[in-house]
Amino acid sequence: AQSVTQPDIHITVSEGASLELRCNYSYGATPYLFWYVQSPGQGLQLLLKYFSGDTLVQGIKGFEAEFKRSQSSFNLRKPSVHWSDAAEYFCAVGEGSGGGADGLTFGKGTHLIIQP
Amino acid sequence: NAGVTQTPKFQVLKTGQSMTLQCAQDMNHEYMSWYRQDPGMGLRLIHYSVGAGITDQGEVPNGYNVSRSTTEDFPLRLLSAAPSQTSVYFCASWLGRAPTGELFFGEGSRLTVL
């Protein structure tokens, strides 16, 4: 069974500093990988996704992520965070012919705190 | 507005009561799914559907029933609520073709079972 690990439960970053959120997955074939963001009391919004091709993918709000097969990782990065980036971030993986349409496996999330 | 609509947004139940969480989408998406979100647990798949008349279980299906009589609607039923079902529930549909595409979420329904 596939699984997703987000090693950091909480991360605190100063406004303007760079950010990297870690995500490791367990899956045999090439996975379908996603990062979602959830602001307090809100639903989830897709930041970016990876299916194939270029291993560095660009997303919304200035985020990017890099797929590294050798490390089974899909880390999320942003060069300079803004106070509005404070939120919960979820990494997710899909598999098979559905690619996740028949269900994604989510990590437990990383809570991002932005210091002024 | 187009999207995934969940009702109600908040609900308090007593143990043993039944209720239905409604989910509707107007985007003609084939795939729909229900997740629950608990603190420190991320989101876990309850049930999903790949089209009208077809449903299947996810990771945590016990205590929940679903049906998909139309493409638009995918209700989640709690037949006898338990405190362990206190959670935030999200309905989602798949935007785009499988396997490419993405999950598009509703705003969530917060359920408390006393």
PDB file of C-alpha atoms in Angstrom:
ATOM      1  CA  ALA A   1       0.000   0.000   0.000  1.00  0.00           C
ATOM      2  CA  GLN A   2       1.146   3.464  -0.766  1.00  0.00           C
ATOM      3  CA  SER A   3       1.972   5.902   2.016  1.00  0.00           C
ATOM      4  CA  VAL A   4       3.048   9.506   2.373  1.00  0.00           C
ATOM      5  CA  THR A   5       5.288  10.891   5.103  1.00  0.00           C
ATOM      6  CA  GLN A   6       5.589  14.543   5.987  1.00  0.00           C
ATOM      7  CA  PRO A   7       8.321  14.509   8.633  1.00  0.00           C
ATOM      8  CA  ASP A   8       7.712  18.016   9.958  1.00  0.00           C
ATOM      9  CA  ILE A   9       4.496  18.585  11.890  1.00  0.00           C
ATOM     10  CA  HIS A  10       5.231  22.286  12.414  1.00  0.00           C
ATOM     11  CA  ILE A  11       7.638  24.644  10.679  1.00  0.00           C
ATOM     12  CA  THR A  12       8.283  28.278  11.621  1.00  0.00           C
ATOM     13  CA  VAL A  13       9.783  30.607   9.026  1.00  0.00           C
ATOM     14  CA  SER A  14      10.451  34.331   9.079  1.00  0.00           C
ATOM     15  CA  GLU A  15       8.619  36.417   6.527  1.00  0.00           C
ATOM     16  CA  GLY A  16      10.817  36.837   3.456  1.00  0.00           C
ATOM     17  CA  ALA A  17      12.859  33.718   4.181  1.00  0.00           C
ATOM     18  CA  SER A  18      12.926  30.643   1.970  1.00  0.00           C
ATOM     19  CA  LEU A  19      10.834  27.586   2.655  1.00  0.00           C
ATOM     20  CA  GLU A  20      11.137  23.856   2.041  1.00  0.00           C
ATOM     21  CA  LEU A  21       8.495  21.365   3.132  1.00  0.00           C
ATOM     22  CA  ARG A  22       9.454  17.733   2.939  1.00  0.00           C
ATOM     23  CA  CYS A  23       7.409  14.869   1.522  1.00  0.00           C
ATOM     24  CA  ASN A  24       8.405  11.242   1.083  1.00  0.00           C
ATOM     25  CA  TYR A  25       6.215   8.595  -0.502  1.00  0.00           C
ATOM     26  CA  SER A  26       6.180   4.861  -0.683  1.00  0.00           C
ATOM     27  CA  TYR A  27       5.032   3.459  -3.989  1.00  0.00           C
ATOM     28  CA  GLY A  28       6.541   1.072  -6.502  1.00  0.00           C
ATOM     29  CA  ALA A  29       5.728   2.656  -9.841  1.00  0.00           C
ATOM     30  CA  THR A  30       5.792   6.274 -10.885  1.00  0.00           C
ATOM     31  CA  PRO A  31       3.353   8.029  -8.609  1.00  0.00           C
ATOM     32  CA  TYR A  32       1.039  10.914  -9.245  1.00  0.00           C
ATOM     33  CA  LEU A  33       2.058  13.561  -6.713  1.00  0.00           C
ATOM     34  CA  PHE A  34       0.223  16.588  -5.378  1.00  0.00           C
ATOM     35  CA  TRP A  35       0.618  19.420  -2.897  1.00  0.00           C
ATOM     36  CA  TYR A  36      -2.494  21.005  -1.401  1.00  0.00           C
ATOM     37  CA  VAL A  37      -2.823  23.977   0.947  1.00  0.00           C
ATOM     38  CA  GLN A  38      -5.530  24.537   3.538  1.00  0.00           C
ATOM     39  CA  SER A  39      -6.061  27.918   5.161  1.00  0.00           C
ATOM     40  CA  PRO A  40      -7.775  27.940   8.580  1.00  0.00           C
ATOM     41  CA  GLY A  41     -11.408  26.910   8.326  1.00  0.00           C
ATOM     42  CA  GLN A  42     -11.198  26.453   4.578  1.00  0.00           C
ATOM     43  CA  GLY A  43     -11.193  23.646   2.079  1.00  0.00           C
ATOM     44  CA  LEU A  44      -8.130  22.420   0.233  1.00  0.00           C
ATOM     45  CA  GLN A  45      -6.621  24.152  -2.773  1.00  0.00           C
ATOM     46  CA  LEU A  46      -4.214  22.548  -5.213  1.00  0.00           C
ATOM     47  CA  LEU A  47      -0.767  24.171  -5.323  1.00  0.00           C
ATOM     48  CA  LEU A  48       0.828  21.911  -7.925  1.00  0.00           C
ATOM     49  CA  LYS A  49       0.965  18.377  -9.278  1.00  0.00           C
ATOM     50  CA  TYR A  50       3.389  16.006 -10.969  1.00  0.00           C
ATOM     51  CA  PHE A  51       2.545  13.229 -13.398  1.00  0.00           C
ATOM     52  CA  SER A  52       5.513  12.881 -15.710  1.00  0.00           C
ATOM     53  CA  GLY A  53       8.131  14.834 -17.616  1.00  0.00           C
ATOM     54  CA  ASP A  54      10.106  17.662 -16.093  1.00  0.00           C
ATOM     55  CA  THR A  55      10.795  16.804 -12.474  1.00  0.00           C
ATOM     56  CA  LEU A  56      10.644  20.448 -11.367  1.00  0.00           C
ATOM     57  CA  VAL A  57       7.070  21.665 -11.416  1.00  0.00           C
ATOM     58  CA  GLN A  58       5.786  25.162 -10.913  1.00  0.00           C
ATOM     59  CA  GLY A  59       2.589  25.915  -9.078  1.00  0.00           C
ATOM     60  CA  ILE A  60       0.465  28.788  -7.933  1.00  0.00           C
ATOM     61  CA  LYS A  61       1.473  31.470  -5.420  1.00  0.00           C
ATOM     62  CA  GLY A  62       5.169  31.140  -6.297  1.00  0.00           C
ATOM     63  CA  PHE A  63       5.553  27.542  -5.113  1.00  0.00           C
ATOM     64  CA  GLU A  64       7.559  24.846  -6.847  1.00  0.00           C
ATOM     65  CA  ALA A  65       8.305  21.197  -6.123  1.00  0.00           C
ATOM     66  CA  GLU A  66      10.912  18.746  -7.312  1.00  0.00           C
ATOM     67  CA  PHE A  67      10.315  15.046  -7.877  1.00  0.00           C
ATOM     68  CA  LYS A  68      13.356  12.937  -6.982  1.00  0.00           C
ATOM     69  CA  ARG A  69      12.760   9.287  -7.774  1.00  0.00           C
ATOM     70  CA  SER A  70      16.012   8.134  -6.141  1.00  0.00           C
ATOM     71  CA  GLN A  71      14.949   9.677  -2.846  1.00  0.00           C
ATOM     72  CA  SER A  72      11.206   9.002  -3.184  1.00  0.00           C
ATOM     73  CA  SER A  73      10.663  12.651  -2.420  1.00  0.00           C
ATOM     74  CA  PHE A  74       8.536  15.515  -3.642  1.00  0.00           C
ATOM     75  CA  ASN A  75       9.599  18.540  -1.582  1.00  0.00           C
ATOM     76  CA  LEU A  76       7.788  21.846  -1.823  1.00  0.00           C
ATOM     77  CA  ARG A  77       9.773  25.091  -1.987  1.00  0.00           C
ATOM     78  CA  LYS A  78       9.227  28.818  -2.060  1.00  0.00           C
ATOM     79  CA  PRO A  79      12.069  31.346  -2.275  1.00  0.00           C
ATOM     80  CA  SER A  80      10.425  34.029  -0.131  1.00  0.00           C
ATOM     81  CA  VAL A  81       7.394  33.442   2.079  1.00  0.00           C
ATOM     82  CA  HIS A  82       4.651  35.937   2.825  1.00  0.00           C
ATOM     83  CA  TRP A  83       2.509  36.145   5.950  1.00  0.00           C
ATOM     84  CA  SER A  84      -0.425  34.905   3.859  1.00  0.00           C
ATOM     85  CA  ASP A  85       1.385  31.581   3.320  1.00  0.00           C
ATOM     86  CA  ALA A  86       0.642  30.550   6.907  1.00  0.00           C
ATOM     87  CA  ALA A  87      -1.514  27.461   6.502  1.00  0.00           C
ATOM     88  CA  GLU A  88      -1.565  23.665   6.605  1.00  0.00           C
ATOM     89  CA  TYR A  89       0.181  21.936   3.710  1.00  0.00           C
ATOM     90  CA  PHE A  90      -0.598  18.419   2.552  1.00  0.00           C
ATOM     91  CA  CYS A  91       1.339  16.153   0.248  1.00  0.00           C
ATOM     92  CA  ALA A  92      -0.669  13.433  -1.509  1.00  0.00           C
ATOM     93  CA  VAL A  93      -0.066  10.525  -3.879  1.00  0.00           C
ATOM     94  CA  GLY A  94      -2.262   8.688  -6.357  1.00  0.00           C
ATOM     95  CA  GLU A  95      -1.638   5.482  -8.230  1.00  0.00           C
ATOM     96  CA  GLY A  96      -2.823   3.174 -10.955  1.00  0.00           C
ATOM     97  CA  SER A  97      -5.044   3.922 -13.875  1.00  0.00           C
ATOM     98  CA  GLY A  98      -7.093   6.337 -11.826  1.00  0.00           C
ATOM     99  CA  GLY A  99      -4.077   8.370 -10.810  1.00  0.00           C
ATOM    100  CA  GLY A 100      -5.871   9.458  -7.688  1.00  0.00           C
ATOM    101  CA  ALA A 101      -9.313  10.021  -9.138  1.00  0.00           C
ATOM    102  CA  ASP A 102     -10.353   6.917  -7.188  1.00  0.00           C
ATOM    103  CA  GLY A 103      -8.710   8.234  -4.054  1.00  0.00           C
ATOM    104  CA  LEU A 104      -5.556  10.003  -2.954  1.00  0.00           C
ATOM    105  CA  THR A 105      -3.378   9.027  -0.006  1.00  0.00           C
ATOM    106  CA  PHE A 106      -2.530  12.108   2.049  1.00  0.00           C
ATOM    107  CA  GLY A 107       0.279  12.846   4.436  1.00  0.00           C
ATOM    108  CA  LYS A 108      -0.589  14.094   7.896  1.00  0.00           C
ATOM    109  CA  GLY A 109       0.253  17.655   7.016  1.00  0.00           C
ATOM    110  CA  THR A 110       2.777  20.343   7.935  1.00  0.00           C
ATOM    111  CA  HIS A 111       1.601  23.428   9.789  1.00  0.00           C
ATOM    112  CA  LEU A 112       3.471  26.504   8.549  1.00  0.00           C
ATOM    113  CA  ILE A 113       3.867  29.463  10.889  1.00  0.00           C
ATOM    114  CA  ILE A 114       5.204  32.758   9.556  1.00  0.00           C
ATOM    115  CA  GLN A 115       7.087  35.022  11.957  1.00  0.00           C
ATOM    116  CA  PRO A 116       7.043  38.772  11.247  1.00  0.00           C
TER     117      PRO A 116
ATOM    118  CA  ASN B   1     -21.288  29.147  -9.060  1.00  0.00           C
ATOM    119  CA  ALA B   2     -19.729  25.968 -10.440  1.00  0.00           C
ATOM    120  CA  GLY B   3     -18.066  23.727  -7.930  1.00  0.00           C
ATOM    121  CA  VAL B   4     -18.635  21.157  -5.193  1.00  0.00           C
ATOM    122  CA  THR B   5     -21.369  22.084  -2.730  1.00  0.00           C
ATOM    123  CA  GLN B   6     -21.641  20.437   0.676  1.00  0.00           C
ATOM    124  CA  THR B   7     -24.516  20.758   3.124  1.00  0.00           C
ATOM    125  CA  PRO B   8     -24.816  21.240   6.008  1.00  0.00           C
ATOM    126  CA  LYS B   9     -21.630  23.092   6.953  1.00  0.00           C
ATOM    127  CA  PHE B  10     -22.103  22.361  10.654  1.00  0.00           C
ATOM    128  CA  GLN B  11     -24.069  19.629  12.437  1.00  0.00           C
ATOM    129  CA  VAL B  12     -24.330  18.348  15.984  1.00  0.00           C
ATOM    130  CA  LEU B  13     -25.712  14.862  16.543  1.00  0.00           C
ATOM    131  CA  LYS B  14     -26.336  12.655  19.506  1.00  0.00           C
ATOM    132  CA  THR B  15     -24.901   9.158  19.598  1.00  0.00           C
ATOM    133  CA  GLY B  16     -27.123   6.779  17.653  1.00  0.00           C
ATOM    134  CA  GLN B  17     -28.776   9.391  15.471  1.00  0.00           C
ATOM    135  CA  SER B  18     -28.612   9.154  11.709  1.00  0.00           C
ATOM    136  CA  MET B  19     -27.965  11.845   9.160  1.00  0.00           C
ATOM    137  CA  THR B  20     -26.910  12.461   5.581  1.00  0.00           C
ATOM    138  CA  LEU B  21     -24.192  14.811   4.400  1.00  0.00           C
ATOM    139  CA  GLN B  22     -25.104  16.098   0.979  1.00  0.00           C
ATOM    140  CA  CYS B  23     -22.631  16.682  -1.839  1.00  0.00           C
ATOM    141  CA  ALA B  24     -23.434  18.027  -5.276  1.00  0.00           C
ATOM    142  CA  GLN B  25     -21.272  19.059  -8.203  1.00  0.00           C
ATOM    143  CA  ASP B  26     -22.360  20.771 -11.393  1.00  0.00           C
ATOM    144  CA  MET B  27     -19.252  20.070 -13.456  1.00  0.00           C
ATOM    145  CA  ASN B  28     -20.347  16.666 -14.833  1.00  0.00           C
ATOM    146  CA  HIS B  29     -17.394  14.942 -13.165  1.00  0.00           C
ATOM    147  CA  GLU B  30     -17.421  11.162 -13.164  1.00  0.00           C
ATOM    148  CA  TYR B  31     -15.262  10.598 -10.102  1.00  0.00           C
ATOM    149  CA  MET B  32     -16.404  11.734  -6.657  1.00  0.00           C
ATOM    150  CA  SER B  33     -15.121  10.909  -3.192  1.00  0.00           C
ATOM    151  CA  TRP B  34     -15.566  11.553   0.515  1.00  0.00           C
ATOM    152  CA  TYR B  35     -12.715  12.185   2.966  1.00  0.00           C
ATOM    153  CA  ARG B  36     -12.611  12.814   6.669  1.00  0.00           C
ATOM    154  CA  GLN B  37     -10.057  15.080   8.312  1.00  0.00           C
ATOM    155  CA  ASP B  38      -8.983  14.595  11.891  1.00  0.00           C
ATOM    156  CA  PRO B  39      -6.274  16.520  13.773  1.00  0.00           C
ATOM    157  CA  GLY B  40      -2.844  15.070  13.099  1.00  0.00           C
ATOM    158  CA  MET B  41      -4.249  12.466  10.700  1.00  0.00           C
ATOM    159  CA  GLY B  42      -4.436  14.291   7.392  1.00  0.00           C
ATOM    160  CA  LEU B  43      -7.296  13.295   5.111  1.00  0.00           C
ATOM    161  CA  ARG B  44      -8.495   9.725   4.833  1.00  0.00           C
ATOM    162  CA  LEU B  45     -10.667   8.313   2.070  1.00  0.00           C
ATOM    163  CA  ILE B  46     -14.060   6.995   3.171  1.00  0.00           C
ATOM    164  CA  HIS B  47     -15.812   6.047  -0.081  1.00  0.00           C
ATOM    165  CA  TYR B  48     -15.500   6.935  -3.716  1.00  0.00           C
ATOM    166  CA  SER B  49     -17.467   6.620  -6.926  1.00  0.00           C
ATOM    167  CA  VAL B  50     -16.257   6.279 -10.509  1.00  0.00           C
ATOM    168  CA  GLY B  51     -19.651   7.073 -11.999  1.00  0.00           C
ATOM    169  CA  ALA B  52     -23.379   6.872 -11.463  1.00  0.00           C
ATOM    170  CA  GLY B  53     -24.329   3.546  -9.909  1.00  0.00           C
ATOM    171  CA  ILE B  54     -20.751   2.609  -8.994  1.00  0.00           C
ATOM    172  CA  THR B  55     -19.255   3.066  -5.537  1.00  0.00           C
ATOM    173  CA  ASP B  56     -16.414   1.484  -3.612  1.00  0.00           C
ATOM    174  CA  GLN B  57     -14.835   1.604  -0.180  1.00  0.00           C
ATOM    175  CA  GLY B  58     -11.821   3.606   0.783  1.00  0.00           C
ATOM    176  CA  GLU B  59      -9.513   3.395   3.778  1.00  0.00           C
ATOM    177  CA  VAL B  60     -12.084   4.083   6.538  1.00  0.00           C
ATOM    178  CA  PRO B  61     -15.556   3.008   5.313  1.00  0.00           C
ATOM    179  CA  ASN B  62     -17.010   1.527   8.511  1.00  0.00           C
ATOM    180  CA  GLY B  63     -20.092   3.327   9.775  1.00  0.00           C
ATOM    181  CA  TYR B  64     -20.735   5.126   6.471  1.00  0.00           C
ATOM    182  CA  ASN B  65     -22.890   4.374   3.438  1.00  0.00           C
ATOM    183  CA  VAL B  66     -22.923   6.042   0.048  1.00  0.00           C
ATOM    184  CA  SER B  67     -24.898   5.852  -3.170  1.00  0.00           C
ATOM    185  CA  ARG B  68     -24.567   7.531  -6.553  1.00  0.00           C
ATOM    186  CA  SER B  69     -27.903   7.617  -8.336  1.00  0.00           C
ATOM    187  CA  THR B  70     -26.946  10.616 -10.475  1.00  0.00           C
ATOM    188  CA  THR B  71     -23.681  12.066 -11.738  1.00  0.00           C
ATOM    189  CA  GLU B  72     -24.280  15.242  -9.750  1.00  0.00           C
ATOM    190  CA  ASP B  73     -24.982  13.899  -6.265  1.00  0.00           C
ATOM    191  CA  PHE B  74     -22.944  11.763  -3.862  1.00  0.00           C
ATOM    192  CA  PRO B  75     -24.495  11.731  -0.367  1.00  0.00           C
ATOM    193  CA  LEU B  76     -22.739  10.261   2.671  1.00  0.00           C
ATOM    194  CA  ARG B  77     -24.962   8.558   5.240  1.00  0.00           C
ATOM    195  CA  LEU B  78     -24.240   7.914   8.893  1.00  0.00           C
ATOM    196  CA  LEU B  79     -26.732   5.278  10.019  1.00  0.00           C
ATOM    197  CA  SER B  80     -25.937   5.358  13.743  1.00  0.00           C
ATOM    198  CA  ALA B  81     -23.557   8.140  14.667  1.00  0.00           C
ATOM    199  CA  ALA B  82     -20.733   7.513  17.135  1.00  0.00           C
ATOM    200  CA  PRO B  83     -18.416  10.003  18.877  1.00  0.00           C
ATOM    201  CA  SER B  84     -15.537   8.580  16.801  1.00  0.00           C
ATOM    202  CA  GLN B  85     -17.229  10.051  13.747  1.00  0.00           C
ATOM    203  CA  THR B  86     -16.717  13.578  15.022  1.00  0.00           C
ATOM    204  CA  SER B  87     -14.676  15.065  12.206  1.00  0.00           C
ATOM    205  CA  VAL B  88     -14.576  17.445   9.287  1.00  0.00           C
ATOM    206  CA  TYR B  89     -15.850  15.827   6.121  1.00  0.00           C
ATOM    207  CA  PHE B  90     -14.810  16.838   2.633  1.00  0.00           C
ATOM    208  CA  CYS B  91     -16.456  15.877  -0.610  1.00  0.00           C
ATOM    209  CA  ALA B  92     -14.360  16.094  -3.756  1.00  0.00           C
ATOM    210  CA  SER B  93     -14.702  15.526  -7.466  1.00  0.00           C
ATOM    211  CA  TRP B  94     -11.987  14.854 -10.009  1.00  0.00           C
ATOM    212  CA  LEU B  95     -11.310  17.779 -12.303  1.00  0.00           C
ATOM    213  CA  GLY B  96      -9.955  16.631 -15.646  1.00  0.00           C
ATOM    214  CA  ARG B  97      -9.278  13.205 -17.093  1.00  0.00           C
ATOM    215  CA  ALA B  98      -7.997  10.317 -15.020  1.00  0.00           C
ATOM    216  CA  PRO B  99      -5.161   9.708 -14.295  1.00  0.00           C
ATOM    217  CA  THR B 100      -4.143  13.299 -14.982  1.00  0.00           C
ATOM    218  CA  GLY B 101      -6.245  15.932 -13.324  1.00  0.00           C
ATOM    219  CA  GLU B 102      -6.771  16.908  -9.720  1.00  0.00           C
ATOM    220  CA  LEU B 103      -9.144  16.659  -6.788  1.00  0.00           C
ATOM    221  CA  PHE B 104     -11.476  19.615  -6.430  1.00  0.00           C
ATOM    222  CA  PHE B 105     -12.779  19.961  -2.884  1.00  0.00           C
ATOM    223  CA  GLY B 106     -15.913  21.292  -1.300  1.00  0.00           C
ATOM    224  CA  GLU B 107     -15.655  23.616   1.694  1.00  0.00           C
ATOM    225  CA  GLY B 108     -16.238  20.877   4.233  1.00  0.00           C
ATOM    226  CA  SER B 109     -18.862  19.852   6.781  1.00  0.00           C
ATOM    227  CA  ARG B 110     -17.997  19.891  10.464  1.00  0.00           C
ATOM    228  CA  LEU B 111     -19.793  17.139  12.384  1.00  0.00           C
ATOM    229  CA  THR B 112     -19.850  16.758  16.153  1.00  0.00           C
ATOM    230  CA  VAL B 113     -21.299  13.628  17.736  1.00  0.00           C
ATOM    231  CA  LEU B 114     -22.074  13.902  21.436  1.00  0.00           C
TER     232      LEU B 114
END
